[in-house]
Short mmCIF file of C-alpha atoms in Angstrom, two decimals:
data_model
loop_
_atom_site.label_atom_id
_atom_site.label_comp_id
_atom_site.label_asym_id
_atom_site.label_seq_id
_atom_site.Cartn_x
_atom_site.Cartn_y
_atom_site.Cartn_z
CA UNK A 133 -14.93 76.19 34.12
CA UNK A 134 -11.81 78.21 34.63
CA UNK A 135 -11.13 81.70 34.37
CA UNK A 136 -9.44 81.21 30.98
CA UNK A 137 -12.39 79.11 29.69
CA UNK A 138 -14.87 81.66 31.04
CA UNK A 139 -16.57 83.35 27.71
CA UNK A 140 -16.76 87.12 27.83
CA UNK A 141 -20.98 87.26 26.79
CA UNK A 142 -23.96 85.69 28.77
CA UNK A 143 -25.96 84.11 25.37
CA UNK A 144 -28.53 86.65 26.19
CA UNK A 145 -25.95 89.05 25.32
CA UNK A 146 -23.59 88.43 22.51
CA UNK A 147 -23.47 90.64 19.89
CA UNK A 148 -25.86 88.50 17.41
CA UNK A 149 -25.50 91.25 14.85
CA UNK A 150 -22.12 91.58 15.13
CA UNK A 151 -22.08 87.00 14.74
CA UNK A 152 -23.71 87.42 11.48
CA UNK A 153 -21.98 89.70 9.86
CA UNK A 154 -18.58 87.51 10.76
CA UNK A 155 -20.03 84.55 9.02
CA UNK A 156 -21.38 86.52 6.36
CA UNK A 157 -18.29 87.55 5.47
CA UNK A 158 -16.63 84.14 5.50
CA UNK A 159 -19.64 82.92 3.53
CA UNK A 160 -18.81 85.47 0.77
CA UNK A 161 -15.39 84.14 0.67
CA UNK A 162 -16.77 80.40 0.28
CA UNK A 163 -18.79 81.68 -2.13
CA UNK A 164 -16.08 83.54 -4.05
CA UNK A 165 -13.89 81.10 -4.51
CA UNK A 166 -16.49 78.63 -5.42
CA UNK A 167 -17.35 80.66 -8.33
CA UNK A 168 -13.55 81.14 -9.45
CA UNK A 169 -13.56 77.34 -9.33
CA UNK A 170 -10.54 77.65 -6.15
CA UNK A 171 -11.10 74.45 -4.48
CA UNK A 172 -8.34 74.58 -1.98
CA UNK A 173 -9.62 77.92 -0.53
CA UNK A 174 -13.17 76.76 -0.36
CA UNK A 175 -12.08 73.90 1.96
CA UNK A 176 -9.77 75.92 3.68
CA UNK A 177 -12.29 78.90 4.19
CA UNK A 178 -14.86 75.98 5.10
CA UNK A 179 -12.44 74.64 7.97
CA UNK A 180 -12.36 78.32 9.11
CA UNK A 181 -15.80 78.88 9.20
CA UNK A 182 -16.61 75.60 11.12
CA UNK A 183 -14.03 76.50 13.99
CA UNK A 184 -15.07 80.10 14.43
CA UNK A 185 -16.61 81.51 17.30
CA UNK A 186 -19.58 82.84 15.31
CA UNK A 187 -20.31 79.94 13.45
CA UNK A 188 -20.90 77.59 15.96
CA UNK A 189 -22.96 80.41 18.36
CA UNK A 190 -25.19 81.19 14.91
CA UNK A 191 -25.67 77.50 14.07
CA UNK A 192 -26.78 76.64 17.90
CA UNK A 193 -29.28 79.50 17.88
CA UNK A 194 -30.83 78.64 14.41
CA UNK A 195 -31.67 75.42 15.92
CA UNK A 196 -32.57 76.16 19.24
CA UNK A 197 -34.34 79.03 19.12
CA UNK A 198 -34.85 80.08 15.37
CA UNK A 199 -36.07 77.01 13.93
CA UNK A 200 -39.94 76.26 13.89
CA UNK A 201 -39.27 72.50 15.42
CA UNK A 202 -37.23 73.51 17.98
CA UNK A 203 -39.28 71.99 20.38
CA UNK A 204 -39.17 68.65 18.83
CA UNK A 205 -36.70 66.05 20.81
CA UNK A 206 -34.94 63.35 19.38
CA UNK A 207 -33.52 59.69 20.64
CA UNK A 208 -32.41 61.59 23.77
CA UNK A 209 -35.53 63.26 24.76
CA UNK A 210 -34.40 66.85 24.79
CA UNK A 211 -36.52 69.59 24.04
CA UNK A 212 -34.86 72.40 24.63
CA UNK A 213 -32.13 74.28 26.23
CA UNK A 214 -31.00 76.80 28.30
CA UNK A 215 -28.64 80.15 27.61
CA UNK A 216 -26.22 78.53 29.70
CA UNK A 217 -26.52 74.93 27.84
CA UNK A 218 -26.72 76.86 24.33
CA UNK A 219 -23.87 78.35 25.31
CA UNK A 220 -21.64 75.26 26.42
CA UNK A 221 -22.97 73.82 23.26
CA UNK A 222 -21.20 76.47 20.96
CA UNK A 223 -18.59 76.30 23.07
CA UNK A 224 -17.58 72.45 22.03
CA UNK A 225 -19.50 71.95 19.02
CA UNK A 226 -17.64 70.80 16.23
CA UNK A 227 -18.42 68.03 13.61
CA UNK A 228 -18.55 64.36 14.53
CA UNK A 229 -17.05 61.30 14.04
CA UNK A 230 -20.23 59.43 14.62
CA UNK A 231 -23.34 59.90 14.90
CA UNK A 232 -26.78 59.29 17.12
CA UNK A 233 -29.57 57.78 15.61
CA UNK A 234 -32.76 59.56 14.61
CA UNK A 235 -36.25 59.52 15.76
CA UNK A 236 -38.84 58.36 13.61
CA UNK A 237 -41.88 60.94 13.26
CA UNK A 238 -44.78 60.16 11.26
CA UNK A 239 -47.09 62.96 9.97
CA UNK A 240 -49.92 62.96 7.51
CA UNK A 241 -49.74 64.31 4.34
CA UNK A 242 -52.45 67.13 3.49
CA UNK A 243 -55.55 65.85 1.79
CA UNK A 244 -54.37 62.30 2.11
CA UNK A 245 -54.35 58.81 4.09
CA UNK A 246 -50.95 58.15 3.72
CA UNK A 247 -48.17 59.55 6.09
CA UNK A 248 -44.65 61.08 5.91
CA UNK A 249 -41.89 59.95 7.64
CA UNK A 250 -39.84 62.36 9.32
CA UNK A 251 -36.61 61.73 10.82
CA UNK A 252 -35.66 63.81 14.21
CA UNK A 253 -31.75 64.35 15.20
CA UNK A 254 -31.03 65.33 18.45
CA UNK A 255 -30.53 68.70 19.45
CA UNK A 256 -26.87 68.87 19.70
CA UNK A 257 -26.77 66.94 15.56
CA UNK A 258 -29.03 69.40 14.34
CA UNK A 259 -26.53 72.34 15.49
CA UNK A 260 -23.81 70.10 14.49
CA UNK A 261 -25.83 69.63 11.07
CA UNK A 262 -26.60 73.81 10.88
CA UNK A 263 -22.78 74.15 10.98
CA UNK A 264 -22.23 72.03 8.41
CA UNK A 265 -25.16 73.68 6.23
CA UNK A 266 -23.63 77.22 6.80
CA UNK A 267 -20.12 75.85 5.22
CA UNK A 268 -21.37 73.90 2.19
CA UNK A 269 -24.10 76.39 1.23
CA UNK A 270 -21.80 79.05 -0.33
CA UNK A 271 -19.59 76.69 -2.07
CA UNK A 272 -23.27 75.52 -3.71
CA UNK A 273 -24.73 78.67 -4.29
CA UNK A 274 -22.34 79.43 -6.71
CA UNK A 275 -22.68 76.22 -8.56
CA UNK A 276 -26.49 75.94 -8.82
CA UNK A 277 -28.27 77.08 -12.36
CA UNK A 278 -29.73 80.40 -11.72
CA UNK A 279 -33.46 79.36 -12.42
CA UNK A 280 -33.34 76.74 -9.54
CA UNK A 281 -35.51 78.36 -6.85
CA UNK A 282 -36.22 75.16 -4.41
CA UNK A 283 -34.82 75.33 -0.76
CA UNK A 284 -32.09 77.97 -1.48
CA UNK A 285 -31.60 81.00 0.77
CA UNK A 286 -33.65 83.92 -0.19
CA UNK A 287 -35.89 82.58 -2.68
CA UNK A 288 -39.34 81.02 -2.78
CA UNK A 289 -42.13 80.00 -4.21
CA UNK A 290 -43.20 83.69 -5.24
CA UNK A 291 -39.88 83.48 -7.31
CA UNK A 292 -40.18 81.17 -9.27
CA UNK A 293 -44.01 81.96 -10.22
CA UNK A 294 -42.42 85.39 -10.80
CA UNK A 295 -39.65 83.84 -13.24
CA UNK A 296 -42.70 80.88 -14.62
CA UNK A 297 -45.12 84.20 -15.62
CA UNK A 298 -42.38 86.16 -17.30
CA UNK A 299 -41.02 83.41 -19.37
CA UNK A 300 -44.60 82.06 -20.94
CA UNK A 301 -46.51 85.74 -20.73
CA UNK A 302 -45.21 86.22 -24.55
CA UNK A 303 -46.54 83.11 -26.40
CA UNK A 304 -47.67 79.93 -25.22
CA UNK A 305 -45.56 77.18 -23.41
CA UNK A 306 -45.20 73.48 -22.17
CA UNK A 307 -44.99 72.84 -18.66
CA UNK A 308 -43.68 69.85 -17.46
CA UNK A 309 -44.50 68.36 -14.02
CA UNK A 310 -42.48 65.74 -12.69
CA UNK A 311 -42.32 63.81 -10.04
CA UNK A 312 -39.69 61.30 -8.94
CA UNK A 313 -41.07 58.81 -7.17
CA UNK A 314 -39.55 57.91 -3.56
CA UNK A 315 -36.63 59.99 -4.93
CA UNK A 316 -34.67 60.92 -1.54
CA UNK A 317 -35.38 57.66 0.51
CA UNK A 318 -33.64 56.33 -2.44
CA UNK A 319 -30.57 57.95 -2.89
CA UNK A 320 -26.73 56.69 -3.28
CA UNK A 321 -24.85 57.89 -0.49
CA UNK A 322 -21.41 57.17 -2.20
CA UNK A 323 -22.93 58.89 -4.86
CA UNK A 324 -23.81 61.91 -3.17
CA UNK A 325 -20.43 62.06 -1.17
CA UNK A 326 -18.70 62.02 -4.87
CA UNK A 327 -20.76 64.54 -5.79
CA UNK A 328 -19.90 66.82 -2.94
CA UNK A 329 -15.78 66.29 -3.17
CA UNK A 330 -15.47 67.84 0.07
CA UNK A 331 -12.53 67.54 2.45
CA UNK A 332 -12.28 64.84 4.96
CA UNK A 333 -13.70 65.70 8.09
CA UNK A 334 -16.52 67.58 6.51
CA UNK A 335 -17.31 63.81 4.65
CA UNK A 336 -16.80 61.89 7.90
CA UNK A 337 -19.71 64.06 9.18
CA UNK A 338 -21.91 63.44 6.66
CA UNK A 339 -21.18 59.89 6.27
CA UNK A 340 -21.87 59.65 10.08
CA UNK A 341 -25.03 61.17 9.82
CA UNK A 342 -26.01 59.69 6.51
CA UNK A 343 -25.31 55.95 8.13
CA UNK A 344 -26.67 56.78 11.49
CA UNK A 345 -29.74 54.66 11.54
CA UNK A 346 -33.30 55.60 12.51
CA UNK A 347 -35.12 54.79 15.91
CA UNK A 348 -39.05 53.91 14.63
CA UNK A 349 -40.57 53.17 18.49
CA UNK A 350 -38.58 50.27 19.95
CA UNK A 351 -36.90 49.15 16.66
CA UNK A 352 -33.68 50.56 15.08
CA UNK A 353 -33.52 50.08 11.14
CA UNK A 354 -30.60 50.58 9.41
CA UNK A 355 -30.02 53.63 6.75
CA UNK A 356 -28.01 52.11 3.81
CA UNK A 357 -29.63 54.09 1.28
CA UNK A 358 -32.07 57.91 1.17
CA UNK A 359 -31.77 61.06 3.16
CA UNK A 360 -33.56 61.45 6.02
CA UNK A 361 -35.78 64.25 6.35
CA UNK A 362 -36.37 65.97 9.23
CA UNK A 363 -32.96 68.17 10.24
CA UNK A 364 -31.08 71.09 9.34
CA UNK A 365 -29.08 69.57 6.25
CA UNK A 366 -31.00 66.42 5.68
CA UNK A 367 -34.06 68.01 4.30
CA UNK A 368 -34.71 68.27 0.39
CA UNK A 369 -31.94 71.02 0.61
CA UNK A 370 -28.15 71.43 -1.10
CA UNK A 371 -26.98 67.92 0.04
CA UNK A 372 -29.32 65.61 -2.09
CA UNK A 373 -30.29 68.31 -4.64
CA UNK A 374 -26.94 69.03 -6.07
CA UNK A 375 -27.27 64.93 -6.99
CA UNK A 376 -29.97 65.66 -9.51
CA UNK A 377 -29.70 69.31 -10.89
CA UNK A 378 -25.78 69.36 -11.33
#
C-alpha cells in the first residue's frame, strides 16, 4: 500500500460515532426524497451512500463484529477477520457483478422435527449485502404502511402488541392469522426486481445474489426462484416484503 492509499485511522480507531452520524444523514435524505416521491435523488443519494467512506466501514462492522452470526463462515470457510482485513475490506467494497454461492445450514425449528434451511454468504457478500440494505432501507421506510411492524428498524414485537391492545381494548375484534405457506422460497425474482425499480448497478447486485446458487454439502443447486435466508438483506426483511404489503 502506498503512502497515498494509506488510510488515516487504525479500525480500532475511527471515529464510529462520527461514521454513523454521516450515514444517518444520507439516510434521511434517501428517506426524504422517498417520501416526496423524487426518484432521481433517491438513486442518486443511494449511489452516494454506497461509495462513501462511512458506508462501507459501518456495513463491514455490522457484519463482522455487530451481527450475532458473525462467526458463521460461508463457501470460503472464513470466520472472521482482522482490523487490518476489516479494514482492506471497506476499503474496496463495493457491489458486485456476480456473486459466490451460499452455504447451506440446516437448523431445527423449535418444538418441531422438521428443519430450516438457512443460507450462509460469505463474509465479504454479507458486507457487500449490509451496504446494499443501508441504501434501500430509507427509500422503503417511507413507503411501508405505518402499522407494518415486521423486520423494520426500531420496532418489534412489543410494538405491534402495543398497537394490537390499543386497537381491540374498546370493543371486541377479529384477528386474522395467516400464514403463507413456503412463501419466500417461492418468490418471483423478476417480480421482486420490478417491484424495487432501482437503478442499475444496485439491480445487478441483487440479481447476482438472488441467482447465486446454494452449496448443500458437495452439491450445488440452482436458485431460480425464493430468497434465501440467512444474510444481511436476504432475510424476511425490505427486499421480499415490499412484494406482498405494497
Amino acid at each position: 500500500m502506498n503512502t497515498a492509499e494509506r488510510p488515516m485511522y487504525r479500525w480500532q480507531d475511527l471515529p464510529w460515532k462520527k461514521v454513523e452520524r454521516s450515514v444517518f444523514k444520507l439516510q434521511k435524505r434517501i428517506y426524504q426524497a422517498s417520501q416526496r416521491g423524487d426518484t432521481t435523488s433517491v438513486h442518486r443519494l443511494q449511489r452516494l451512500l454506497i461509495s462513501s467512506w462511512s458506508a462501507r466501514c459501518l456495513a463491514v462492522r455490522r457484519v463482522t463484529q455487530d451481527n450475532r452470526g458473525k462467526k458463521t463462515a460461508g463457501v470460503d470457510g472464513i470466520k472472521s477477520l482482522n482490523p487490518q482485513q476489516r479494514l482492506h475490506l471497506a476499503q474496496t467494497l463495493t457491489l458486485p457483478q456476480t456473486a459466490s454461492p451460499t452455504r447451506r445450514v440446516w437448523i431445527p425449528k423449535p418444538g418441531k422435527e422438521e428443519k430450516r434451511p438457512l443460507s450462509i454468504p460469505t463474509i465479504h457478500s454479507r458486507a457487500q449485502q449490509a451496504l446494499a440494505k443501508l441504501a434501500l432501507e430509507p427509500e422503503w421506510e417511507a413507503r411501508f404502511e405505518p402499522n407494518s411492524y415486521g423486520f423494520r428498524p426500531g420496532r418489534g414485537c412489543h410494538d405491534a402488541i402495543a398497537a394490537i391492545f390499543h386497537a381491540i381494548c374498546q370493543k371486541p375484534k377479529y384477528v386474522l392469522d395467516a400464514d403463507i405457506a413456503k412463501c419466500f422460497d417461492r418468490i418471483n425474482h423478476q417480480a421482486l426486481l420490478d417491484k424495487l425499480q432501482t437503478f442499475p448497478k444496485m439491480d445487478r447486485a441483487i440479481r447476482a445474489w438472488l441467482k447465486a446458487g446454494v452449496l448443500d454439502g458437495e452439491e450445488l443447486y440452482p436458485t431460480d426462484e425464493g430468497v434465501p435466508q440467512g444474510g444481511p438483506i436476504s432475510l424476511p426483511t425490505k427486499l421480499q416484503i415490499c412484494v406482498i404489503s405494497i
